[in-house]
Amino acid sequence: MKAVVCTGTADGGTSVVDVPDPVPAAGEVVVEVEACGLCGSDVHAVEHGQVGEGQILGHELSGRVVEVARDVDAGLVGTAVAVNPIGGCGRCAACVRGLPFRCSTPNVGITRPGAFAQYVAAPAAQLVPVPGDVPLEWVADAEPLAVALAAVDLARVRPGDAVLVYGVGPIGLNVIVALQLAGVERIVAAGRSPGRRAAAAAVGATDVIDTREVSVREHARAEGLSYAAVLECSAAPSAVPDAMAVLGPGGVCVVVALAPHEVPVALFPLLSEGQALVGSCAFDTHHYRAAVDHIVTGRAGTHTLVSEEVDLVSTPDALQRLRTPGELVRILTRPQWAAVPV
Ligand SMILES: [Zn+2]
Ligand SMILES: [Zn+2]
């Protein structure tokens, strides 16, 4: 089959090559990949040479079961599925605490071969069936939406709250969708890219701030807002200190963006105002299932965030372009499209 593999070089390239078709191990199926999202974490891992030579990334996927292991129900063949990339034994301390991504079980497209390929093997237990009348590519968005649902869970928001979403990349935009699903009425989004700010308004932000013109502190002061929660999706060095400054009593700052830096945090308000600062990474199984359900029932219109679809051959270039995304929001690769010889 054709797959996008990492070249393993320090500058981080990928190329399309022929590799052996995957074979399902015990308990597994092979999925013909219909769509797979190009995630910021893929771009980051490739750019920083964090992936080995030959690794196949791609963890935001949907497709159709084409083969099953001998111990898996053969009736699954032909089923349209969303694939939860996160493994998890369900028994270890990490799994029991709702953090299966910390389990030693490998994750599809992260620590085992992923879906930037025509086919991918995955445990049958990680499949979520998708009704036939739903465009199968829509549920490739279940993974980033699950990330957002998990983060919003930690934010402890209630209907009627005002919440700030700091950063309007793909995760920030999914967080806006998740906040709407949670009944939050005032959703303030802060970002820099005009295209992404427009997307924030389109998916339901009530206020959209251009942080190059007005800071979140100025905006909160002018509007008399004290936030019940801030979801930090920007990785900007000033984001957490800004967030803590605009949180109301009992407010929660949830760090969702992967950021390498350290920031000063005033501890006294955490104590005297009963605030919390918490990190959110990935999601638990129930978040993924809920995300698929929100998409297939039409409650979450996350497919509107897709700005471009590409075939496998164009995927290495698309990963490069996402290094400086500008107006681009989300790209899906469609591995079944025109198998152009490489
Ligand atoms: Zn992702
Ligand atoms: Zn486990």
mmCIF file of N, CA, C and O in Angstrom, residues 85-182:
data_model
loop_
_atom_site.group_PDB
_atom_site.id
_atom_site.type_symbol
_atom_site.label_atom_id
_atom_site.label_comp_id
_atom_site.label_asym_id
_atom_site.label_seq_id
_atom_site.Cartn_x
_atom_site.Cartn_y
_atom_site.Cartn_z
ATOM 1 N N PRO A 85 -7.927 6.515 18.465
ATOM 2 C CA PRO A 85 -6.509 6.154 18.348
ATOM 3 C C PRO A 85 -5.887 5.741 19.674
ATOM 4 O O PRO A 85 -4.818 5.131 19.684
ATOM 5 N N ILE A 86 -6.543 6.108 20.771
ATOM 6 C CA ILE A 86 -5.940 5.874 22.085
ATOM 7 C C ILE A 86 -6.233 4.449 22.539
ATOM 8 O O ILE A 86 -7.398 4.055 22.648
ATOM 9 N N GLY A 87 -5.163 3.706 22.800
ATOM 10 C CA GLY A 87 -5.316 2.356 23.328
ATOM 11 C C GLY A 87 -5.673 2.430 24.803
ATOM 12 O O GLY A 87 -6.269 3.396 25.261
ATOM 13 N N GLY A 88 -5.278 1.472 25.567
ATOM 14 C CA GLY A 88 -5.596 1.496 26.999
ATOM 15 C C GLY A 88 -6.015 0.110 27.413
ATOM 16 O O GLY A 88 -6.903 -0.484 26.798
ATOM 17 N N CYS A 89 -5.372 -0.397 28.465
ATOM 18 C CA CYS A 89 -5.662 -1.755 28.922
ATOM 19 C C CYS A 89 -6.918 -1.768 29.782
ATOM 20 O O CYS A 89 -7.526 -2.815 29.975
ATOM 21 N N GLY A 90 -7.299 -0.601 30.315
ATOM 22 C CA GLY A 90 -8.483 -0.521 31.169
ATOM 23 C C GLY A 90 -8.230 -0.954 32.598
ATOM 24 O O GLY A 90 -9.133 -0.872 33.431
ATOM 25 N N ARG A 91 -7.020 -1.394 32.910
ATOM 26 C CA ARG A 91 -6.762 -1.942 34.246
ATOM 27 C C ARG A 91 -5.641 -1.225 34.995
ATOM 28 O O ARG A 91 -5.622 -1.219 36.211
ATOM 29 N N CYS A 92 -4.693 -0.627 34.265
ATOM 30 C CA CYS A 92 -3.543 -0.035 34.956
ATOM 31 C C CYS A 92 -3.968 1.248 35.674
ATOM 32 O O CYS A 92 -5.080 1.748 35.489
ATOM 33 N N ALA A 93 -3.055 1.802 36.483
ATOM 34 C CA ALA A 93 -3.385 2.995 37.279
ATOM 35 C C ALA A 93 -3.796 4.157 36.377
ATOM 36 O O ALA A 93 -4.749 4.883 36.687
ATOM 37 N N ALA A 94 -3.096 4.334 35.238
ATOM 38 C CA ALA A 94 -3.424 5.446 34.338
ATOM 39 C C ALA A 94 -4.831 5.269 33.760
ATOM 40 O O ALA A 94 -5.626 6.212 33.739
ATOM 41 N N CYS A 95 -5.147 4.070 33.289
ATOM 42 C CA CYS A 95 -6.472 3.822 32.704
ATOM 43 C C CYS A 95 -7.571 4.037 33.745
ATOM 44 O O CYS A 95 -8.599 4.648 33.454
ATOM 45 N N VAL A 96 -7.355 3.528 34.958
ATOM 46 C CA VAL A 96 -8.355 3.645 36.015
ATOM 47 C C VAL A 96 -8.606 5.123 36.348
ATOM 48 O O VAL A 96 -9.724 5.530 36.669
ATOM 49 N N ARG A 97 -7.574 5.956 36.223
ATOM 50 C CA ARG A 97 -7.730 7.395 36.503
ATOM 51 C C ARG A 97 -8.280 8.167 35.305
ATOM 52 O O ARG A 97 -8.345 9.387 35.330
ATOM 53 N N GLY A 98 -8.648 7.468 34.235
ATOM 54 C CA GLY A 98 -9.226 8.147 33.066
ATOM 55 C C GLY A 98 -8.184 8.765 32.164
ATOM 56 O O GLY A 98 -8.488 9.703 31.424
ATOM 57 N N LEU A 99 -6.942 8.254 32.232
ATOM 58 C CA LEU A 99 -5.855 8.798 31.404
ATOM 59 C C LEU A 99 -5.254 7.683 30.542
ATOM 60 O O LEU A 99 -4.063 7.377 30.640
ATOM 61 N N PRO A 100 -6.081 7.060 29.652
ATOM 62 C CA PRO A 100 -5.562 5.910 28.900
ATOM 63 C C PRO A 100 -4.372 6.252 28.002
ATOM 64 O O PRO A 100 -3.604 5.363 27.644
ATOM 65 N N PHE A 101 -4.223 7.527 27.652
ATOM 66 C CA PHE A 101 -3.085 7.900 26.810
ATOM 67 C C PHE A 101 -1.767 7.743 27.573
ATOM 68 O O PHE A 101 -0.706 7.759 26.973
ATOM 69 N N ARG A 102 -1.819 7.592 28.899
ATOM 70 C CA ARG A 102 -0.617 7.344 29.684
ATOM 71 C C ARG A 102 -0.375 5.846 29.897
ATOM 72 O O ARG A 102 0.593 5.468 30.536
ATOM 73 N N CYS A 103 -1.273 5.026 29.385
ATOM 74 C CA CYS A 103 -1.128 3.568 29.468
ATOM 75 C C CYS A 103 0.011 3.153 28.529
ATOM 76 O O CYS A 103 0.321 3.855 27.575
ATOM 77 N N SER A 104 0.611 2.002 28.799
ATOM 78 C CA SER A 104 1.711 1.567 27.928
ATOM 79 C C SER A 104 1.192 0.947 26.623
ATOM 80 O O SER A 104 1.970 0.671 25.717
ATOM 81 N N THR A 105 -0.120 0.747 26.499
ATOM 82 C CA THR A 105 -0.691 0.237 25.246
ATOM 83 C C THR A 105 -0.435 1.273 24.143
ATOM 84 O O THR A 105 -0.681 2.452 24.351
ATOM 85 N N PRO A 106 0.037 0.839 22.966
ATOM 86 C CA PRO A 106 0.344 1.843 21.930
ATOM 87 C C PRO A 106 -0.890 2.542 21.357
ATOM 88 O O PRO A 106 -2.002 1.991 21.391
ATOM 89 N N ASN A 107 -0.675 3.759 20.868
ATOM 90 C CA ASN A 107 -1.740 4.577 20.297
ATOM 91 C C ASN A 107 -1.566 4.684 18.779
ATOM 92 O O ASN A 107 -0.456 4.932 18.292
ATOM 93 N N VAL A 108 -2.667 4.518 18.034
ATOM 94 C CA VAL A 108 -2.626 4.518 16.566
ATOM 95 C C VAL A 108 -2.120 5.878 16.056
ATOM 96 O O VAL A 108 -2.641 6.933 16.441
ATOM 97 N N GLY A 109 -1.098 5.833 15.216
ATOM 98 C CA GLY A 109 -0.589 7.065 14.611
ATOM 99 C C GLY A 109 0.303 7.864 15.531
ATOM 100 O O GLY A 109 0.750 8.959 15.182
ATOM 101 N N ILE A 110 0.579 7.316 16.709
ATOM 102 C CA ILE A 110 1.460 8.011 17.657
ATOM 103 C C ILE A 110 2.593 7.050 18.017
ATOM 104 O O ILE A 110 3.753 7.304 17.706
ATOM 105 N N THR A 111 2.232 5.918 18.625
ATOM 106 C CA THR A 111 3.261 4.941 18.990
ATOM 107 C C THR A 111 3.085 3.607 18.250
ATOM 108 O O THR A 111 3.736 2.626 18.565
ATOM 109 N N ARG A 112 2.139 3.557 17.299
ATOM 110 C CA ARG A 112 2.049 2.441 16.353
ATOM 111 C C ARG A 112 1.615 3.046 15.020
ATOM 112 O O ARG A 112 1.152 4.202 14.997
ATOM 113 N N PRO A 113 1.757 2.304 13.894
ATOM 114 C CA PRO A 113 1.477 2.920 12.587
ATOM 115 C C PRO A 113 0.075 3.521 12.503
ATOM 116 O O PRO A 113 -0.899 2.966 13.015
ATOM 117 N N GLY A 114 0.004 4.691 11.865
ATOM 118 C CA GLY A 114 -1.236 5.445 11.792
ATOM 119 C C GLY A 114 -1.863 5.448 10.417
ATOM 120 O O GLY A 114 -1.592 4.582 9.571
ATOM 121 N N ALA A 115 -2.686 6.461 10.188
ATOM 122 C CA ALA A 115 -3.635 6.450 9.071
ATOM 123 C C ALA A 115 -3.276 7.407 7.929
ATOM 124 O O ALA A 115 -4.134 7.708 7.104
ATOM 125 N N PHE A 116 -2.041 7.890 7.869
ATOM 126 C CA PHE A 116 -1.616 8.568 6.640
ATOM 127 C C PHE A 116 -1.192 7.462 5.666
ATOM 128 O O PHE A 116 -0.040 7.358 5.237
ATOM 129 N N ALA A 117 -2.146 6.593 5.363
ATOM 130 C CA ALA A 117 -1.880 5.384 4.584
ATOM 131 C C ALA A 117 -3.207 4.873 4.048
ATOM 132 O O ALA A 117 -4.273 5.253 4.536
ATOM 133 N N GLN A 118 -3.144 3.979 3.057
ATOM 134 C CA GLN A 118 -4.396 3.433 2.516
ATOM 135 C C GLN A 118 -5.093 2.523 3.518
ATOM 136 O O GLN A 118 -6.321 2.461 3.560
ATOM 137 N N TYR A 119 -4.307 1.834 4.364
ATOM 138 C CA TYR A 119 -4.878 0.903 5.350
ATOM 139 C C TYR A 119 -4.160 1.067 6.681
ATOM 140 O O TYR A 119 -2.982 1.444 6.715
ATOM 141 N N VAL A 120 -4.870 0.766 7.748
ATOM 142 C CA VAL A 120 -4.263 0.809 9.081
ATOM 143 C C VAL A 120 -4.869 -0.324 9.923
ATOM 144 O O VAL A 120 -6.062 -0.617 9.804
ATOM 145 N N ALA A 121 -4.042 -0.950 10.743
ATOM 146 C CA ALA A 121 -4.548 -1.968 11.685
ATOM 147 C C ALA A 121 -4.855 -1.281 13.010
ATOM 148 O O ALA A 121 -4.153 -0.338 13.410
ATOM 149 N N ALA A 122 -5.925 -1.742 13.667
ATOM 150 C CA ALA A 122 -6.309 -1.149 14.961
ATOM 151 C C ALA A 122 -7.075 -2.185 15.775
ATOM 152 O O ALA A 122 -7.748 -3.057 15.198
ATOM 153 N N PRO A 123 -7.008 -2.101 17.105
ATOM 154 C CA PRO A 123 -7.794 -3.029 17.928
ATOM 155 C C PRO A 123 -9.290 -2.837 17.683
ATOM 156 O O PRO A 123 -9.785 -1.692 17.625
ATOM 157 N N ALA A 124 -10.015 -3.959 17.580
ATOM 158 C CA ALA A 124 -11.464 -3.879 17.347
ATOM 159 C C ALA A 124 -12.157 -3.103 18.465
ATOM 160 O O ALA A 124 -13.170 -2.423 18.240
ATOM 161 N N ALA A 125 -11.594 -3.176 19.687
ATOM 162 C CA ALA A 125 -12.216 -2.501 20.833
ATOM 163 C C ALA A 125 -12.197 -0.972 20.687
ATOM 164 O O ALA A 125 -12.912 -0.278 21.401
ATOM 165 N N GLN A 126 -11.367 -0.459 19.772
ATOM 166 C CA GLN A 126 -11.260 0.992 19.615
ATOM 167 C C GLN A 126 -12.149 1.539 18.486
ATOM 168 O O GLN A 126 -12.084 2.719 18.156
ATOM 169 N N LEU A 127 -12.976 0.677 17.901
ATOM 170 C CA LEU A 127 -13.835 1.125 16.800
ATOM 171 C C LEU A 127 -15.170 1.637 17.336
ATOM 172 O O LEU A 127 -15.731 1.068 18.267
ATOM 173 N N VAL A 128 -15.692 2.691 16.709
ATOM 174 C CA VAL A 128 -17.049 3.159 16.996
ATOM 175 C C VAL A 128 -17.802 3.149 15.664
ATOM 176 O O VAL A 128 -17.413 3.856 14.729
ATOM 177 N N PRO A 129 -18.859 2.319 15.533
ATOM 178 C CA PRO A 129 -19.585 2.246 14.257
ATOM 179 C C PRO A 129 -20.261 3.572 13.915
ATOM 180 O O PRO A 129 -20.669 4.317 14.811
ATOM 181 N N VAL A 130 -20.354 3.830 12.612
ATOM 182 C CA VAL A 130 -20.931 5.091 12.127
ATOM 183 C C VAL A 130 -22.109 4.756 11.208
ATOM 184 O O VAL A 130 -21.967 3.927 10.309
ATOM 185 N N PRO A 131 -23.280 5.384 11.420
ATOM 186 C CA PRO A 131 -24.432 5.102 10.544
ATOM 187 C C PRO A 131 -24.129 5.426 9.080
ATOM 188 O O PRO A 131 -23.362 6.357 8.798
ATOM 189 N N GLY A 132 -24.742 4.657 8.192
ATOM 190 C CA GLY A 132 -24.436 4.760 6.768
ATOM 191 C C GLY A 132 -24.795 6.086 6.123
ATOM 192 O O GLY A 132 -24.243 6.437 5.080
ATOM 193 N N ASP A 133 -25.710 6.855 6.730
ATOM 194 C CA ASP A 133 -26.118 8.106 6.095
ATOM 195 C C ASP A 133 -25.233 9.293 6.489
ATOM 196 O O ASP A 133 -25.479 10.422 6.074
ATOM 197 N N VAL A 134 -24.202 9.038 7.280
ATOM 198 C CA VAL A 134 -23.304 10.130 7.705
ATOM 199 C C VAL A 134 -22.044 10.086 6.849
ATOM 200 O O VAL A 134 -21.437 9.019 6.702
ATOM 201 N N PRO A 135 -21.651 11.218 6.238
ATOM 202 C CA PRO A 135 -20.391 11.205 5.472
ATOM 203 C C PRO A 135 -19.248 10.728 6.377
ATOM 204 O O PRO A 135 -19.022 11.310 7.442
ATOM 205 N N LEU A 136 -18.573 9.671 5.930
ATOM 206 C CA LEU A 136 -17.601 9.020 6.805
ATOM 207 C C LEU A 136 -16.443 9.957 7.178
ATOM 208 O O LEU A 136 -15.862 9.846 8.262
ATOM 209 N N GLU A 137 -16.133 10.906 6.286
ATOM 210 C CA GLU A 137 -15.025 11.815 6.594
ATOM 211 C C GLU A 137 -15.355 12.736 7.770
ATOM 212 O O GLU A 137 -14.451 13.243 8.440
ATOM 213 N N TRP A 138 -16.628 12.956 8.055
ATOM 214 C CA TRP A 138 -16.987 13.840 9.175
ATOM 215 C C TRP A 138 -16.446 13.325 10.506
ATOM 216 O O TRP A 138 -16.073 14.103 11.373
ATOM 217 N N VAL A 139 -16.461 11.994 10.686
ATOM 218 C CA VAL A 139 -16.061 11.469 11.990
ATOM 219 C C VAL A 139 -14.542 11.404 12.172
ATOM 220 O O VAL A 139 -14.071 11.058 13.254
ATOM 221 N N ALA A 140 -13.772 11.787 11.136
ATOM 222 C CA ALA A 140 -12.336 11.982 11.356
ATOM 223 C C ALA A 140 -12.131 13.138 12.340
ATOM 224 O O ALA A 140 -11.083 13.251 12.972
ATOM 225 N N ASP A 141 -13.146 13.987 12.475
ATOM 226 C CA ASP A 141 -13.061 15.129 13.402
ATOM 227 C C ASP A 141 -13.384 14.732 14.841
ATOM 228 O O ASP A 141 -13.322 15.564 15.742
ATOM 229 N N ALA A 142 -13.741 13.462 15.072
ATOM 230 C CA ALA A 142 -14.102 13.056 16.442
ATOM 231 C C ALA A 142 -12.913 13.162 17.391
ATOM 232 O O ALA A 142 -13.090 13.467 18.570
ATOM 233 N N GLU A 143 -11.710 12.934 16.876
ATOM 234 C CA GLU A 143 -10.540 12.961 17.770
ATOM 235 C C GLU A 143 -10.298 14.363 18.330
ATOM 236 O O GLU A 143 -10.269 14.539 19.559
ATOM 237 N N PRO A 144 -10.155 15.412 17.486
ATOM 238 C CA PRO A 144 -9.972 16.742 18.092
ATOM 239 C C PRO A 144 -11.189 17.191 18.917
ATOM 240 O O PRO A 144 -11.022 17.900 19.918
ATOM 241 N N LEU A 145 -12.392 16.773 18.529
ATOM 242 C CA LEU A 145 -13.553 17.147 19.346
ATOM 243 C C LEU A 145 -13.494 16.450 20.705
ATOM 244 O O LEU A 145 -13.846 17.048 21.728
ATOM 245 N N ALA A 146 -13.005 15.204 20.736
ATOM 246 C CA ALA A 146 -12.860 14.493 22.017
ATOM 247 C C ALA A 146 -11.850 15.210 22.914
ATOM 248 O O ALA A 146 -12.054 15.320 24.130
ATOM 249 N N VAL A 147 -10.758 15.712 22.309
ATOM 250 C CA VAL A 147 -9.784 16.506 23.075
ATOM 251 C C VAL A 147 -10.497 17.697 23.719
ATOM 252 O O VAL A 147 -10.302 18.014 24.903
ATOM 253 N N ALA A 148 -11.351 18.350 22.946
ATOM 254 C CA ALA A 148 -12.071 19.535 23.439
ATOM 255 C C ALA A 148 -13.088 19.159 24.521
ATOM 256 O O ALA A 148 -13.225 19.863 25.530
ATOM 257 N N LEU A 149 -13.800 18.062 24.332
ATOM 258 C CA LEU A 149 -14.792 17.644 25.333
ATOM 259 C C LEU A 149 -14.114 17.327 26.665
ATOM 260 O O LEU A 149 -14.631 17.665 27.734
ATOM 261 N N ALA A 150 -12.943 16.688 26.595
ATOM 262 C CA ALA A 150 -12.215 16.361 27.828
ATOM 263 C C ALA A 150 -11.779 17.642 28.537
ATOM 264 O O ALA A 150 -11.882 17.762 29.762
ATOM 265 N N ALA A 151 -11.291 18.622 27.766
ATOM 266 C CA ALA A 151 -10.833 19.888 28.353
ATOM 267 C C ALA A 151 -12.013 20.637 28.980
ATOM 268 O O ALA A 151 -11.900 21.195 30.080
ATOM 269 N N VAL A 152 -13.140 20.642 28.300
ATOM 270 C CA VAL A 152 -14.317 21.359 28.812
ATOM 271 C C VAL A 152 -14.870 20.667 30.064
ATOM 272 O O VAL A 152 -15.360 21.329 30.980
ATOM 273 N N ASP A 153 -14.744 19.350 30.131
ATOM 274 C CA ASP A 153 -15.113 18.620 31.362
ATOM 275 C C ASP A 153 -14.362 19.180 32.563
ATOM 276 O O ASP A 153 -14.930 19.402 33.625
ATOM 277 N N LEU A 154 -13.052 19.385 32.373
ATOM 278 C CA LEU A 154 -12.217 19.868 33.477
ATOM 279 C C LEU A 154 -12.532 21.319 33.839
ATOM 280 O O LEU A 154 -12.235 21.771 34.938
ATOM 281 N N ALA A 155 -13.123 22.067 32.902
ATOM 282 C CA ALA A 155 -13.413 23.494 33.137
ATOM 283 C C ALA A 155 -14.612 23.693 34.058
ATOM 284 O O ALA A 155 -14.853 24.804 34.521
ATOM 285 N N ARG A 156 -15.359 22.636 34.325
ATOM 286 C CA ARG A 156 -16.500 22.692 35.260
ATOM 287 C C ARG A 156 -17.461 23.844 34.939
ATOM 288 O O ARG A 156 -17.894 24.567 35.828
ATOM 289 N N VAL A 157 -17.764 24.032 33.656
ATOM 290 C CA VAL A 157 -18.629 25.151 33.261
ATOM 291 C C VAL A 157 -20.097 24.798 33.447
ATOM 292 O O VAL A 157 -20.473 23.622 33.468
ATOM 293 N N ARG A 158 -20.897 25.850 33.568
ATOM 294 C CA ARG A 158 -22.349 25.684 33.674
ATOM 295 C C ARG A 158 -23.025 26.576 32.645
ATOM 296 O O ARG A 158 -22.453 27.596 32.234
ATOM 297 N N PRO A 159 -24.248 26.193 32.257
ATOM 298 C CA PRO A 159 -24.988 27.051 31.329
ATOM 299 C C PRO A 159 -25.062 28.474 31.901
ATOM 300 O O PRO A 159 -25.241 28.651 33.094
ATOM 301 N N GLY A 160 -24.899 29.470 31.030
ATOM 302 C CA GLY A 160 -24.957 30.851 31.480
ATOM 303 C C GLY A 160 -23.606 31.434 31.828
ATOM 304 O O GLY A 160 -23.468 32.652 31.971
ATOM 305 N N ASP A 161 -22.570 30.579 31.964
ATOM 306 C CA ASP A 161 -21.228 31.085 32.278
ATOM 307 C C ASP A 161 -20.634 31.871 31.112
ATOM 308 O O ASP A 161 -21.033 31.681 29.955
ATOM 309 N N ALA A 162 -19.658 32.724 31.451
ATOM 310 C CA ALA A 162 -18.812 33.346 30.431
ATOM 311 C C ALA A 162 -17.471 32.627 30.454
ATOM 312 O O ALA A 162 -16.888 32.415 31.520
ATOM 313 N N VAL A 163 -17.010 32.233 29.281
ATOM 314 C CA VAL A 163 -15.775 31.451 29.175
ATOM 315 C C VAL A 163 -14.891 32.045 28.079
ATOM 316 O O VAL A 163 -15.399 32.463 27.028
ATOM 317 N N LEU A 164 -13.599 32.097 28.357
ATOM 318 C CA LEU A 164 -12.637 32.597 27.374
ATOM 319 C C LEU A 164 -11.889 31.428 26.736
ATOM 320 O O LEU A 164 -11.401 30.540 27.436
ATOM 321 N N VAL A 165 -11.813 31.450 25.407
ATOM 322 C CA VAL A 165 -10.994 30.478 24.676
ATOM 323 C C VAL A 165 -9.802 31.246 24.116
ATOM 324 O O VAL A 165 -9.966 32.111 23.242
ATOM 325 N N TYR A 166 -8.631 30.947 24.647
ATOM 326 C CA TYR A 166 -7.427 31.701 24.287
ATOM 327 C C TYR A 166 -6.701 30.926 23.198
ATOM 328 O O TYR A 166 -6.074 29.908 23.465
ATOM 329 N N GLY A 167 -6.820 31.408 21.947
ATOM 330 C CA GLY A 167 -6.203 30.690 20.832
ATOM 331 C C GLY A 167 -7.267 29.997 19.994
ATOM 332 O O GLY A 167 -8.098 29.262 20.528
ATOM 333 N N VAL A 168 -7.255 30.262 18.693
ATOM 334 C CA VAL A 168 -8.307 29.734 17.818
ATOM 335 C C VAL A 168 -7.743 28.865 16.692
ATOM 336 O O VAL A 168 -8.189 28.908 15.561
ATOM 337 N N GLY A 169 -6.763 28.045 17.035
ATOM 338 C CA GLY A 169 -6.323 26.986 16.125
ATOM 339 C C GLY A 169 -7.383 25.886 16.152
ATOM 340 O O GLY A 169 -8.446 26.050 16.757
ATOM 341 N N PRO A 170 -7.112 24.762 15.492
ATOM 342 C CA PRO A 170 -8.118 23.687 15.441
ATOM 343 C C PRO A 170 -8.638 23.265 16.817
ATOM 344 O O PRO A 170 -9.840 23.035 16.979
ATOM 345 N N ILE A 171 -7.765 23.175 17.818
ATOM 346 C CA ILE A 171 -8.250 22.742 19.134
ATOM 347 C C ILE A 171 -9.107 23.838 19.779
ATOM 348 O O ILE A 171 -10.185 23.561 20.323
ATOM 349 N N GLY A 172 -8.664 25.094 19.682
ATOM 350 C CA GLY A 172 -9.478 26.185 20.224
ATOM 351 C C GLY A 172 -10.868 26.219 19.582
ATOM 352 O O GLY A 172 -11.888 26.416 20.267
ATOM 353 N N LEU A 173 -10.917 25.979 18.281
ATOM 354 C CA LEU A 173 -12.210 25.998 17.572
ATOM 355 C C LEU A 173 -13.081 24.824 18.024
ATOM 356 O O LEU A 173 -14.291 24.980 18.217
ATOM 357 N N ASN A 174 -12.482 23.665 18.218
ATOM 358 C CA ASN A 174 -13.256 22.520 18.731
ATOM 359 C C ASN A 174 -13.722 22.777 20.165
ATOM 360 O O ASN A 174 -14.802 22.331 20.556
ATOM 361 N N VAL A 175 -12.893 23.489 20.941
ATOM 362 C CA VAL A 175 -13.301 23.835 22.308
ATOM 363 C C VAL A 175 -14.538 24.746 22.271
ATOM 364 O O VAL A 175 -15.458 24.592 23.086
ATOM 365 N N ILE A 176 -14.587 25.666 21.321
ATOM 366 C CA ILE A 176 -15.779 26.522 21.186
ATOM 367 C C ILE A 176 -17.017 25.657 20.920
ATOM 368 O O ILE A 176 -18.070 25.842 21.538
ATOM 369 N N VAL A 177 -16.861 24.681 20.033
ATOM 370 C CA VAL A 177 -17.979 23.764 19.742
ATOM 371 C C VAL A 177 -18.389 23.024 21.022
ATOM 372 O O VAL A 177 -19.575 22.916 21.360
ATOM 373 N N ALA A 178 -17.395 22.537 21.767
ATOM 374 C CA ALA A 178 -17.678 21.764 22.987
ATOM 375 C C ALA A 178 -18.346 22.639 24.053
ATOM 376 O O ALA A 178 -19.220 22.169 24.784
ATOM 377 N N LEU A 179 -17.943 23.903 24.135
ATOM 378 C CA LEU A 179 -18.561 24.817 25.116
ATOM 379 C C LEU A 179 -20.024 25.063 24.761
ATOM 380 O O LEU A 179 -20.889 25.122 25.648
ATOM 381 N N GLN A 180 -20.288 25.199 23.471
ATOM 382 C CA GLN A 180 -21.688 25.361 23.037
ATOM 383 C C GLN A 180 -22.511 24.142 23.408
ATOM 384 O O GLN A 180 -23.639 24.258 23.877
ATOM 385 N N LEU A 181 -21.933 22.952 23.193
ATOM 386 C CA LEU A 181 -22.629 21.712 23.535
ATOM 387 C C LEU A 181 -22.893 21.638 25.039
ATOM 388 O O LEU A 181 -23.863 21.028 25.477
ATOM 389 N N ALA A 182 -22.025 22.307 25.837
ATOM 390 C CA ALA A 182 -22.200 22.316 27.293
ATOM 391 C C ALA A 182 -23.167 23.410 27.738
ATOM 392 O O ALA A 182 -23.424 23.558 28.928
#
